[in-house]
mmCIF file with all atom_site columns, C-alpha atoms in Angstrom:
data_model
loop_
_atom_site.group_PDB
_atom_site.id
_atom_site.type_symbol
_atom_site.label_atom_id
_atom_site.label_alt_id
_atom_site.label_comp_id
_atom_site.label_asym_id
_atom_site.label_entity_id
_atom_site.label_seq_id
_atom_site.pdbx_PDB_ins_code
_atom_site.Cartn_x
_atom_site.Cartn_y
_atom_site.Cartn_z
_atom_site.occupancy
_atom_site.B_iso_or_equiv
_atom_site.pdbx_formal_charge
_atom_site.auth_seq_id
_atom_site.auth_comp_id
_atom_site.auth_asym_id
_atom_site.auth_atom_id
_atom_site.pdbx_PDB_model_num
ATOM 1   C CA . UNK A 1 1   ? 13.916 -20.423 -15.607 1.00 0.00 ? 1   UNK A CA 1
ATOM 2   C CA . UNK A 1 2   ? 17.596 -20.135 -15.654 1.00 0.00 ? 2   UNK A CA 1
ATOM 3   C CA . UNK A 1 3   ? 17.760 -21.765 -19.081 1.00 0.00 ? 3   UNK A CA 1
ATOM 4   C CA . UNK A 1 4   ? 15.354 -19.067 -20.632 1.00 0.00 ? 4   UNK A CA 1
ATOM 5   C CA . UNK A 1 5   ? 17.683 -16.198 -19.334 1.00 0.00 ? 5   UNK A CA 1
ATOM 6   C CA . UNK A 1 6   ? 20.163 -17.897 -21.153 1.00 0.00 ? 6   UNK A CA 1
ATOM 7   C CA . UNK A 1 7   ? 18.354 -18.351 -23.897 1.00 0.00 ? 7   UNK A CA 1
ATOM 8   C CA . UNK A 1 8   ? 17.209 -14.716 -24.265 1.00 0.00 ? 8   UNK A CA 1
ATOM 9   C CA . UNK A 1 9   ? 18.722 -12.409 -21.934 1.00 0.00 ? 9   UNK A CA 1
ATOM 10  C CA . UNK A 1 10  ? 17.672 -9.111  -22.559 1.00 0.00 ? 10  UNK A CA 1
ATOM 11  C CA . UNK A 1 11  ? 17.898 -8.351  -18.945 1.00 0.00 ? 11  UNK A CA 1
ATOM 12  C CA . UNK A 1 12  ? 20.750 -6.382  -18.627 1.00 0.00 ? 12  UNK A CA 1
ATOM 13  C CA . UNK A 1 13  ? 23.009 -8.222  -15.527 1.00 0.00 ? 13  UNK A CA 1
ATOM 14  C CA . UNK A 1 14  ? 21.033 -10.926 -14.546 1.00 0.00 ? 14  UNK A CA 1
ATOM 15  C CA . UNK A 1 15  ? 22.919 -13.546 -16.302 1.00 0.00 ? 15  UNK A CA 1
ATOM 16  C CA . UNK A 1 16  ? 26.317 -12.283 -15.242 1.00 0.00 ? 16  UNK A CA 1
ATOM 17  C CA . UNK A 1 17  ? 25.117 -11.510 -11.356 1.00 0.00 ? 17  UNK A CA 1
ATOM 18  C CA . UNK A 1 18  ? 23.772 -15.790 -11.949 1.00 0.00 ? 18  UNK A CA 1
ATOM 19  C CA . UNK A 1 19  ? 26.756 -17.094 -13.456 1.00 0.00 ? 19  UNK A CA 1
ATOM 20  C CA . UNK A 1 20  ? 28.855 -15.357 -10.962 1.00 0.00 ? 20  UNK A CA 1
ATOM 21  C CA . UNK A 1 21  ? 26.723 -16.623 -7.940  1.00 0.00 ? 21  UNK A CA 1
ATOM 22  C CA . UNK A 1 22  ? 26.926 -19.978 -9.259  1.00 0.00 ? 22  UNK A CA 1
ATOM 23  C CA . UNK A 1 23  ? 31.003 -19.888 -9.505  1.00 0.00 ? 23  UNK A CA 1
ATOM 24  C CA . UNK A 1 24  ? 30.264 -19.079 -5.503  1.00 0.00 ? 24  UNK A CA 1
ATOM 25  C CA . UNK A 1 25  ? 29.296 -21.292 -2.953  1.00 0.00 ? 25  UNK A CA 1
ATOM 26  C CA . UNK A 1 26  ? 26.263 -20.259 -2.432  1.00 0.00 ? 26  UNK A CA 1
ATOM 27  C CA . UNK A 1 27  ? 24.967 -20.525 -6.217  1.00 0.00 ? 27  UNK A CA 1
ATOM 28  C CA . UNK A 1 28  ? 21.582 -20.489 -7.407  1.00 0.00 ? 28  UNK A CA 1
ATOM 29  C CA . UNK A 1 29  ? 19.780 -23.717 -6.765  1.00 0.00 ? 29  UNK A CA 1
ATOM 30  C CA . UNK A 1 30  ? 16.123 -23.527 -6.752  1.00 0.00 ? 30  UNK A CA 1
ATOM 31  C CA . UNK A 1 31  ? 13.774 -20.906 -8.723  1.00 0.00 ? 31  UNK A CA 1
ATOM 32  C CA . UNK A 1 32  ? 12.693 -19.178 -5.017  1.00 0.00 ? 32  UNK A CA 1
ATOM 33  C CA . UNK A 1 33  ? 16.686 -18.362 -5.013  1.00 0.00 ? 33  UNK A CA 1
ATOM 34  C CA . UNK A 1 34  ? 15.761 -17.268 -9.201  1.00 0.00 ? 34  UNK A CA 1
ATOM 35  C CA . UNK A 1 35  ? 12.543 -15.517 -7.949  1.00 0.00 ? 35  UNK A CA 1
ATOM 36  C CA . UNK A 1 36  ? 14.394 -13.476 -4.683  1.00 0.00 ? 36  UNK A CA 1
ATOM 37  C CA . UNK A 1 37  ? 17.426 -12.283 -7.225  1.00 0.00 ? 37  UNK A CA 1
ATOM 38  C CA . UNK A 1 38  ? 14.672 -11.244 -9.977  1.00 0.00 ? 38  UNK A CA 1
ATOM 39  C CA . UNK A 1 39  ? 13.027 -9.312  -6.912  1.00 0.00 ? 39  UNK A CA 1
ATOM 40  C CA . UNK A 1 40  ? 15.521 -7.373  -5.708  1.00 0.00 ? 40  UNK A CA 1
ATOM 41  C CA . UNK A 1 41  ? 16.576 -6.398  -9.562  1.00 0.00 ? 41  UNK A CA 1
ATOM 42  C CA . UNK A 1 42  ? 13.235 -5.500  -10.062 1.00 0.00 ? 42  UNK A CA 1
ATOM 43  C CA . UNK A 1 43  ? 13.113 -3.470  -6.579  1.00 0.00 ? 43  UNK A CA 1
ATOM 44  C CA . UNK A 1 44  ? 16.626 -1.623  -7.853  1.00 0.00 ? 44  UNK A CA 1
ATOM 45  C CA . UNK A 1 45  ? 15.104 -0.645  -11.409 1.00 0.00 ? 45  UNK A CA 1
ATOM 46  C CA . UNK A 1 46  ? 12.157 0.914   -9.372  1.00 0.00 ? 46  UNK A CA 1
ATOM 47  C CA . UNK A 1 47  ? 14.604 2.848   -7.160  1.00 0.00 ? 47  UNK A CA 1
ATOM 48  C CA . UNK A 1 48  ? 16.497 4.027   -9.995  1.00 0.00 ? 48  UNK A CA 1
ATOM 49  C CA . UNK A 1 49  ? 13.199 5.193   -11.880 1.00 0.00 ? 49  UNK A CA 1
ATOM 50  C CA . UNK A 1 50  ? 12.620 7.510   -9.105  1.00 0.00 ? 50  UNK A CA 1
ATOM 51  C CA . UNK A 1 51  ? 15.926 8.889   -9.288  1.00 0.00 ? 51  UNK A CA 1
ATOM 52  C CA . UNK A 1 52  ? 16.026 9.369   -12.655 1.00 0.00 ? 52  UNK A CA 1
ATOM 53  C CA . UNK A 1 53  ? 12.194 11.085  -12.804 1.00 0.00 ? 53  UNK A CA 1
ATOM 54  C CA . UNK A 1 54  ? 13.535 13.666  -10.041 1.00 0.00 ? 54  UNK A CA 1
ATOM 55  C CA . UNK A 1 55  ? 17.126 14.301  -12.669 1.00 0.00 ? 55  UNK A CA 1
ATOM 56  C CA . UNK A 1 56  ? 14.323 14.419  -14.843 1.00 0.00 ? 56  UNK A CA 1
ATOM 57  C CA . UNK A 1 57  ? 15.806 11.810  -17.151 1.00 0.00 ? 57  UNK A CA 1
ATOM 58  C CA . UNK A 1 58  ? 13.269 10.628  -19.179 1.00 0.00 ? 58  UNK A CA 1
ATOM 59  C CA . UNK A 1 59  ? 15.429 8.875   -21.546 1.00 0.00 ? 59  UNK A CA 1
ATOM 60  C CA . UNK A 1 60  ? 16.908 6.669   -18.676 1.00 0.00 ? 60  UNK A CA 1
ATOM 61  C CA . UNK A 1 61  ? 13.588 6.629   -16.826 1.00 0.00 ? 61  UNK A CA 1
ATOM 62  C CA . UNK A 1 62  ? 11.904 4.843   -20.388 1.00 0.00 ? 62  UNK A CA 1
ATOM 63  C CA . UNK A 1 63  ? 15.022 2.401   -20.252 1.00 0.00 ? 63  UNK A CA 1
ATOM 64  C CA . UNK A 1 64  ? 14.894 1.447   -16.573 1.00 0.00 ? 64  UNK A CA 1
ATOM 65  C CA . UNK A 1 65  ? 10.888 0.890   -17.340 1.00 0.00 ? 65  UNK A CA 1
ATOM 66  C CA . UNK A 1 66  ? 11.482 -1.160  -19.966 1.00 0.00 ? 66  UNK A CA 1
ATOM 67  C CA . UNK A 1 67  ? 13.568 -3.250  -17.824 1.00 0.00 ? 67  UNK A CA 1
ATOM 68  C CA . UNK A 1 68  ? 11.105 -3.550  -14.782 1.00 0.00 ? 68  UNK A CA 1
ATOM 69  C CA . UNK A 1 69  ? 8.946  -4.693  -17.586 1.00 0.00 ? 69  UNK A CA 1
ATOM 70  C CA . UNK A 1 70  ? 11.486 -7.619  -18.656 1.00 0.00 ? 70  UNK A CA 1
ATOM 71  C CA . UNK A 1 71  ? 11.996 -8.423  -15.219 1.00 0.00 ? 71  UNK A CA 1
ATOM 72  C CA . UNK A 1 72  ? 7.865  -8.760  -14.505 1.00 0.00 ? 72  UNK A CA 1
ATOM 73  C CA . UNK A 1 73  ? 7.824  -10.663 -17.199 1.00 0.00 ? 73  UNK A CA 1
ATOM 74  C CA . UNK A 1 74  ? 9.921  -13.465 -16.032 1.00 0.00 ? 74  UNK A CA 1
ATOM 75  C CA . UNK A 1 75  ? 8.601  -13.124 -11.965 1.00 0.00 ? 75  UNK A CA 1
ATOM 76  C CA . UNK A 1 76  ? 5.009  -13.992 -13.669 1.00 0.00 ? 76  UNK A CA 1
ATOM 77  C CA . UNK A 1 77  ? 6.634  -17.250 -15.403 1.00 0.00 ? 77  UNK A CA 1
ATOM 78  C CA . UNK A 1 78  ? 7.180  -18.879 -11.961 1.00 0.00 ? 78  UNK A CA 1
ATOM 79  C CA . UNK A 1 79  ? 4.530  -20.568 -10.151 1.00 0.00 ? 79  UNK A CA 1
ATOM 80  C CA . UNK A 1 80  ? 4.064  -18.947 -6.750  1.00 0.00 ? 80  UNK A CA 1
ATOM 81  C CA . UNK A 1 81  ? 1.491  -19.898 -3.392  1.00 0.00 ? 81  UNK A CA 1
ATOM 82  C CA . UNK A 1 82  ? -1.838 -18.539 -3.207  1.00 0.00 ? 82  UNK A CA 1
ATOM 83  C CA . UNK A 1 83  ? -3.380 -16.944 -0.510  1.00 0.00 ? 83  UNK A CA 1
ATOM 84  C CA . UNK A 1 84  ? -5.506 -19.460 0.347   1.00 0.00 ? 84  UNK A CA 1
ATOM 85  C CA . UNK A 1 85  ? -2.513 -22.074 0.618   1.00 0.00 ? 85  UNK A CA 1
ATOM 86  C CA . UNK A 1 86  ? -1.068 -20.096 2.819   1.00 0.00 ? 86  UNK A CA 1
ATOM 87  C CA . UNK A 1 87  ? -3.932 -20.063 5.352   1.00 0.00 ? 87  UNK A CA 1
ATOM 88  C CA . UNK A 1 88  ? -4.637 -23.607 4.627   1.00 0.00 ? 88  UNK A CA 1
ATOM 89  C CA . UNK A 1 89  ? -0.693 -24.291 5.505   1.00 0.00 ? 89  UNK A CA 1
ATOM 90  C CA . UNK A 1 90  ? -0.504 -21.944 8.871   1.00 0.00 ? 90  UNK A CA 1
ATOM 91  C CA . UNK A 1 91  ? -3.995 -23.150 9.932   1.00 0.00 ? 91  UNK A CA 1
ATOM 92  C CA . UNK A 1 92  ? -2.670 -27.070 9.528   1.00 0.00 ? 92  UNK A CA 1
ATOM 93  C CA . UNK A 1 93  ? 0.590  -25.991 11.480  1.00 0.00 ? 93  UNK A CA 1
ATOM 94  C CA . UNK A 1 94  ? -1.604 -24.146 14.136  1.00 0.00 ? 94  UNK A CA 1
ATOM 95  C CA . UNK A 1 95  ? -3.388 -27.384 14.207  1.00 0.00 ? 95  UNK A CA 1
ATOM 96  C CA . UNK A 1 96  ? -0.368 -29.519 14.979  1.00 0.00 ? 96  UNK A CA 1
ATOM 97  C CA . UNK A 1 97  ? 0.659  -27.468 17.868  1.00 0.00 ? 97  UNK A CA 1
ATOM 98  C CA . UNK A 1 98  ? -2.627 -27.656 19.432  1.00 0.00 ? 98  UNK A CA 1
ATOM 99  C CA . UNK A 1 99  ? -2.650 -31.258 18.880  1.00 0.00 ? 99  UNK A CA 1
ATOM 100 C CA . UNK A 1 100 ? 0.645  -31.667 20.499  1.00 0.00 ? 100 UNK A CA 1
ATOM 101 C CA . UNK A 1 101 ? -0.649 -29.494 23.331  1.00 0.00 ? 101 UNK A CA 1
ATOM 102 C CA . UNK A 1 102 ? 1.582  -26.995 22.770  1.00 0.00 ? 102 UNK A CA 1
ATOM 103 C CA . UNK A 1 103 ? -0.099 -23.040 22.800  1.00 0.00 ? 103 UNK A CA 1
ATOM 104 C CA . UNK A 1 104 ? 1.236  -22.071 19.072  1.00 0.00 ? 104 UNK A CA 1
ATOM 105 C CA . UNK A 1 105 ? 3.520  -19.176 19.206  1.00 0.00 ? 105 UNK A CA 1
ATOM 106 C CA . UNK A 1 106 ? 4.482  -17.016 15.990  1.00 0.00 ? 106 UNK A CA 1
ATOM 107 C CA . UNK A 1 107 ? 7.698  -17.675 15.500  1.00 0.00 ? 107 UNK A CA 1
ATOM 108 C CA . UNK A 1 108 ? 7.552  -21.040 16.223  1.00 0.00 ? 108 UNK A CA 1
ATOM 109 C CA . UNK A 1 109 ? 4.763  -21.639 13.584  1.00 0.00 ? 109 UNK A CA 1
ATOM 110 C CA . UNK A 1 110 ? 6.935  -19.837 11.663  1.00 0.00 ? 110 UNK A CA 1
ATOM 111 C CA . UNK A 1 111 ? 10.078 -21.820 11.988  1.00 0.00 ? 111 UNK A CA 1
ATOM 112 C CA . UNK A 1 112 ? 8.165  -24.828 11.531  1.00 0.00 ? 112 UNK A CA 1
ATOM 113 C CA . UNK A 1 113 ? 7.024  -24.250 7.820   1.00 0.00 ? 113 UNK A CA 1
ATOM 114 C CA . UNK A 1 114 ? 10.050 -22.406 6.533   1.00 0.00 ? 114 UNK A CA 1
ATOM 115 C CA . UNK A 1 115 ? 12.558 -25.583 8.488   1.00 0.00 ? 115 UNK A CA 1
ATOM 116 C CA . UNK A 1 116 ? 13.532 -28.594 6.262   1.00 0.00 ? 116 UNK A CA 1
ATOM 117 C CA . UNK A 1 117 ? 10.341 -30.533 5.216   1.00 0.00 ? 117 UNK A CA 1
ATOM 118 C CA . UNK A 1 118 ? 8.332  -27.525 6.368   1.00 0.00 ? 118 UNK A CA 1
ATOM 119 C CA . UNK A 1 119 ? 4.815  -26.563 3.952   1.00 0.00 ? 119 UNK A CA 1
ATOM 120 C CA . UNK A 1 120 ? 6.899  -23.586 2.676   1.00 0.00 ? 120 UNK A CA 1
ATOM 121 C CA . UNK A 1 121 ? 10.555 -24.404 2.302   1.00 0.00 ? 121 UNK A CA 1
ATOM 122 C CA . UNK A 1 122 ? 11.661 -23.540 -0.772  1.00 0.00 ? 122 UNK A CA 1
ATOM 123 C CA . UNK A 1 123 ? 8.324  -21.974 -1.733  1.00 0.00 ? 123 UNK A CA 1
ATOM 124 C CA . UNK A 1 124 ? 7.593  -18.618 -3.927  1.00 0.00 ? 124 UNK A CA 1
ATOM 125 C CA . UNK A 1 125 ? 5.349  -16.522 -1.796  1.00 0.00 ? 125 UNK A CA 1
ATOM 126 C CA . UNK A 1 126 ? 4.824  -13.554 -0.381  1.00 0.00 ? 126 UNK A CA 1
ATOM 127 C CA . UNK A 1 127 ? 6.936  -13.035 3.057   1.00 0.00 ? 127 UNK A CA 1
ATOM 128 C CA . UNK A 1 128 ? 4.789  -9.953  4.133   1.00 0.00 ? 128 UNK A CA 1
ATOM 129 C CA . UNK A 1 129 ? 1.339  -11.602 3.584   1.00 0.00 ? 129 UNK A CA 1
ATOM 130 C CA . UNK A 1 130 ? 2.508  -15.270 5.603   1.00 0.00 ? 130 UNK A CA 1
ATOM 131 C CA . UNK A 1 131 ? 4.138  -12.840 8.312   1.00 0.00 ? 131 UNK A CA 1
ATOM 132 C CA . UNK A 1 132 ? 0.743  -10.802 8.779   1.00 0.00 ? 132 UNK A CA 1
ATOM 133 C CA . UNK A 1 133 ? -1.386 -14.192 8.157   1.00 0.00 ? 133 UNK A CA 1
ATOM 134 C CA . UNK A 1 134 ? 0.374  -16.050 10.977  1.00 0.00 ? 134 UNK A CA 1
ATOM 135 C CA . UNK A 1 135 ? 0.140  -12.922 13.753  1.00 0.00 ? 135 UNK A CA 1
ATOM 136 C CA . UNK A 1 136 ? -3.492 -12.818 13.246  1.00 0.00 ? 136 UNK A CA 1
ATOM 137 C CA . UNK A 1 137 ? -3.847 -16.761 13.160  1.00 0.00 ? 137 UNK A CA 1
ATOM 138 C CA . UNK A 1 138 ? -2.250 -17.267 16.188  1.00 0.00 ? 138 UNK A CA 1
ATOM 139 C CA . UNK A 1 139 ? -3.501 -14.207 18.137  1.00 0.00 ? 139 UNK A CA 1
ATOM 140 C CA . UNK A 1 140 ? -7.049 -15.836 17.036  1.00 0.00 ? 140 UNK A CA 1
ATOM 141 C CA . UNK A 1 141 ? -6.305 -18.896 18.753  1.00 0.00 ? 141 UNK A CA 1
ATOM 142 C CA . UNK A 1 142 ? -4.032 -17.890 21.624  1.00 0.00 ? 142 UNK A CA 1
ATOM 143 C CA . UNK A 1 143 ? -4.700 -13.992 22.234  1.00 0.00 ? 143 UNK A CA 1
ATOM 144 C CA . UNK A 1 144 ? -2.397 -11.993 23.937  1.00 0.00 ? 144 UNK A CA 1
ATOM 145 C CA . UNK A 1 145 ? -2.729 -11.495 27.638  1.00 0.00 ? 145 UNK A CA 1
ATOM 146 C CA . UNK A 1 146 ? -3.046 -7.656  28.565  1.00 0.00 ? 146 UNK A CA 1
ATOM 147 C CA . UNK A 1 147 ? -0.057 -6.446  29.942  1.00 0.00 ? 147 UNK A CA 1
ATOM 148 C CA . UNK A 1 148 ? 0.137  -5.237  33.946  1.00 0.00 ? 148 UNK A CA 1
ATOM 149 C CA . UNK A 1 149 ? 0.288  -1.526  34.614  1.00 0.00 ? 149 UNK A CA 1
#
C-alpha cells in the first residue's frame, strides 16, 4: 500500500507524515500501522469539514471532501476482518479459557488475541465492534454477579 502512495500521491501529507515516521524508530511496518495513519487522516479531514461548513467555506469544505474521498479510497484497498471472524476468533479464545478451566474475563480474552501470536495481532478491524463483541461474549458465558447493597 505504501508503494501506491508513492506511486500516486494525491493525498496531500501522507507521504511526508510516512517517510518521516519511517526515518523514526517507530516507522511504518505493517499495513494495520498504514490503515491506523490513513484513519486518523481521514478522521482530521472530517473534523476540518465541520469547521469549515460552520466558516461557511465551501471552497475548502469541497477540497477537504475531496480528500476524505482519496483517503476512502485507499482504506477500501486493504483487506480487513469480518464480523463473523471476529466472533469465530473471541468464541475460540472463550473456548480455550474454559478448556483450561479458567472463567474467561474481558480483558484477558482481550490480551490474548491482540499478544504476539494472538488471532488479531496485526489485524485490520474494527476496535469498537471486537470491544463490544467480547463484553457480550463473555458476560454470555460468565455473567456478572449482582452487586451487594
Amino acid at each position: 500500500m505504501k508503494e501506491a502512495l508513492k506511486a500516486k500521491d494525491k493525498s496531500r501529507g501522507i507521504l511526508t507524515e510516512t517517510t518521516s515516521l519511517e526515518k523514526e524508530s517507530k516507522g511504518i511496518k505493517t499495513d494495520k500501522q498504514l490503515y491506523k495513519l490513513l484513519q486518523k487522516r481521514k478522521t482530521a479531514s472530517s473534523n476540518a469539514v465541520r469547521e469549515f461548513q460552520a466558516a461557511d467555506r465551501g471552497d475548502l469544505t469541497t477540497k477537504e471532501n475531496e480528500q476524505i474521498d482519496i483517503l476512502q479510497g485507499y482504506l477500501d484497498g486493504f483487506a480487513t476482518t469480518t464480523a463473523d471472524e471476529v466472533v469465530g476468533a473471541i468464541q475460540t479464545t472463550i473456548q480455550e479459557f474454559e478448556t483450561e478451566g479458567v472463567t474467561p474475563k474481558r480483558d484477558k480474552v482481550r490480551a490474548k488475541l491482540f499478544r504476539p501470536g494472538g488471532a488479531f495481532e496485526d489485524k485490520i478491524l474494527d476496535e469498537a465492534l471486537v470491544a463490544k463483541t467480547i463484553n457480550r461474549m463473555v458476560h454470555e458465558v460468565a455473567p456478572s454477579k449482582p452487586r451487594a447493597s
